[in-house]
Amino acid sequence: MHMVFIDLEKAYDKVPREVLWRCKNFHIQKIKVAEMRMLRWMYGLTRGDKVRNETIREKVGVTLMENKMRKVRLRWFGHVMRTGMDAPVRRCERLALDGFRKGRGRPKKYWGEVIRRDMEQLQLTEDMTLDRTIWRTRIRAES
């Protein structure tokens, strides 16, 4: 049996933040497939063995990639919200761009929209970011 021990938490932390919030469902699905291939390889199984993905996840002890990505996004959001209002990150948050034409098609997905969706899924509020211990326990609840 091939066993590879990877600290996935550290690997996900190295992914650039803009990649984490611009992921489309298509990309998330590709990441899920690649992750399951790696987990099956680590456990020495093939798709022909007909073992369910959930069973493999339980045996290996790994949570969904989506949950890890959500956790990293929300951790960064908590950090941003705890910084002062004059910090460069917070100034960019209040920046209003005028005079730009919108292109054709669906509007781009913005960071705030993704964070709002993540917070709704975990039933979080912006006030919770001020207390770091509560925030950390709530964003880790699902992972």
Coordinates of C-alpha atoms in Angstrom, one line a residue:
M1 CA 0.0 0.0 0.0
H2 CA 1.3 3.4 -0.9
M3 CA 1.1 5.9 1.9
V4 CA 1.9 9.6 1.5
F5 CA 1.4 12.0 4.4
I6 CA 0.7 15.5 3.3
D7 CA -0.3 18.3 5.7
L8 CA -3.2 19.5 3.5
E9 CA -3.9 22.4 5.8
K10 CA -0.4 23.9 5.0
A11 CA -0.8 23.1 1.3
Y12 CA -4.1 24.9 1.1
D13 CA -2.6 27.9 3.0
K14 CA 0.0 28.3 0.3
V15 CA -2.7 28.8 -2.4
P16 CA -3.0 32.5 -3.4
R17 CA -6.1 34.1 -2.0
E18 CA -7.4 35.4 -5.3
V19 CA -7.5 31.8 -6.5
L20 CA -9.6 30.8 -3.5
W21 CA -12.4 33.3 -4.1
R22 CA -12.5 33.2 -7.9
C23 CA -13.0 29.5 -8.1
K24 CA -16.0 28.5 -10.2
N25 CA -18.1 25.4 -9.6
F26 CA -16.3 23.9 -12.6
H27 CA -12.9 24.4 -10.9
I28 CA -14.1 23.1 -7.6
Q29 CA -15.4 19.9 -9.2
K30 CA -12.0 19.4 -10.9
I31 CA -10.3 19.9 -7.5
K32 CA -12.6 17.3 -5.9
V33 CA -11.8 14.8 -8.6
A34 CA -8.0 15.3 -8.3
E35 CA -8.2 15.1 -4.5
M36 CA -10.2 11.9 -4.6
R37 CA -7.7 10.4 -7.0
M38 CA -4.9 11.2 -4.6
L39 CA -6.8 9.8 -1.6
R40 CA -7.6 6.6 -3.5
W41 CA -3.9 6.3 -4.5
M42 CA -2.8 6.9 -0.9
Y43 CA -5.1 4.2 0.3
G44 CA -4.2 1.8 -2.5
L45 CA -7.7 1.7 -4.0
T46 CA -9.0 2.1 -7.6
R47 CA -12.4 3.1 -8.9
G48 CA -12.9 -0.6 -9.8
D49 CA -12.9 -1.5 -6.1
K50 CA -16.2 0.3 -5.9
V51 CA -15.5 2.0 -2.6
R52 CA -17.5 5.2 -1.9
N53 CA -15.7 8.5 -1.6
E54 CA -17.3 9.2 1.8
T55 CA -15.9 5.9 3.1
I56 CA -12.4 6.7 1.9
R57 CA -12.6 10.2 3.4
E58 CA -13.6 8.7 6.8
K59 CA -10.8 6.2 6.7
V60 CA -8.1 8.8 5.7
G61 CA -9.7 11.4 8.0
V62 CA -9.8 14.3 5.5
T63 CA -12.6 16.8 5.1
L64 CA -14.0 18.2 1.8
M65 CA -11.7 20.6 -0.1
E66 CA -14.6 23.1 -0.3
N67 CA -14.7 23.3 3.5
K68 CA -10.9 23.9 3.6
M69 CA -11.2 26.7 1.0
R70 CA -14.1 28.3 2.9
K71 CA -12.2 28.1 6.1
V72 CA -9.2 29.9 4.6
R73 CA -11.4 32.6 3.0
L74 CA -13.2 33.2 6.3
R75 CA -9.9 33.3 8.2
W76 CA -8.6 36.0 5.9
F77 CA -11.9 37.9 6.2
G78 CA -11.7 37.8 10.0
H79 CA -8.1 39.1 9.8
V80 CA -9.2 42.0 7.5
M81 CA -12.2 42.9 9.7
R82 CA -9.9 43.1 12.8
T83 CA -7.4 45.4 11.2
G84 CA -7.8 49.2 11.6
M85 CA -10.0 51.2 9.2
D86 CA -6.9 53.0 7.9
A87 CA -5.1 49.8 6.9
P88 CA -4.5 49.4 3.1
V89 CA -6.8 46.4 2.9
R90 CA -9.7 48.2 4.5
R91 CA -9.2 51.3 2.3
C92 CA -9.5 49.1 -0.8
E93 CA -12.7 47.7 0.6
R94 CA -14.3 51.2 0.6
L95 CA -12.9 52.1 -2.8
A96 CA -15.5 53.0 -5.4
L97 CA -14.6 52.9 -9.0
D98 CA -16.5 55.2 -11.3
G99 CA -16.3 55.5 -15.1
F100 CA -15.7 51.8 -15.9
R101 CA -18.0 50.2 -18.4
K102 CA -19.3 46.8 -17.6
G103 CA -18.6 44.1 -20.2
R104 CA -21.1 41.7 -21.7
G105 CA -22.3 38.6 -19.9
R106 CA -22.5 37.7 -16.3
P107 CA -20.8 40.0 -13.8
K108 CA -17.6 38.8 -12.2
K109 CA -17.8 37.2 -8.8
Y110 CA -16.5 39.6 -6.1
W111 CA -14.8 38.7 -2.9
G112 CA -17.6 40.2 -0.8
E113 CA -20.2 38.1 -2.5
V114 CA -18.3 34.9 -1.9
I115 CA -17.7 35.8 1.8
R116 CA -21.4 36.6 2.3
R117 CA -22.4 33.2 0.8
D118 CA -19.8 31.5 3.1
M119 CA -21.1 33.3 6.1
E120 CA -24.7 32.4 5.3
Q121 CA -23.8 28.7 5.0
L122 CA -22.1 28.7 8.5
Q123 CA -24.6 31.2 10.0
L124 CA -22.0 33.8 10.9
T125 CA -22.2 37.6 11.3
E126 CA -19.6 40.3 10.9
D127 CA -19.8 41.1 14.6
M128 CA -18.4 37.6 15.4
T129 CA -15.1 38.6 13.7
L130 CA -14.2 40.9 16.5
D131 CA -13.9 38.0 19.0
R132 CA -11.1 35.9 17.6
T133 CA -11.7 32.8 19.6
I134 CA -15.4 32.6 18.7
W135 CA -14.6 33.3 15.1
R136 CA -11.9 30.6 14.9
T137 CA -14.2 28.0 16.5
R138 CA -17.1 28.8 14.3
I139 CA -15.2 28.7 11.0
R140 CA -13.6 25.4 12.0
A141 CA -16.9 23.8 13.0
E142 CA -17.4 22.1 9.6
S143 CA -13.8 21.2 8.9

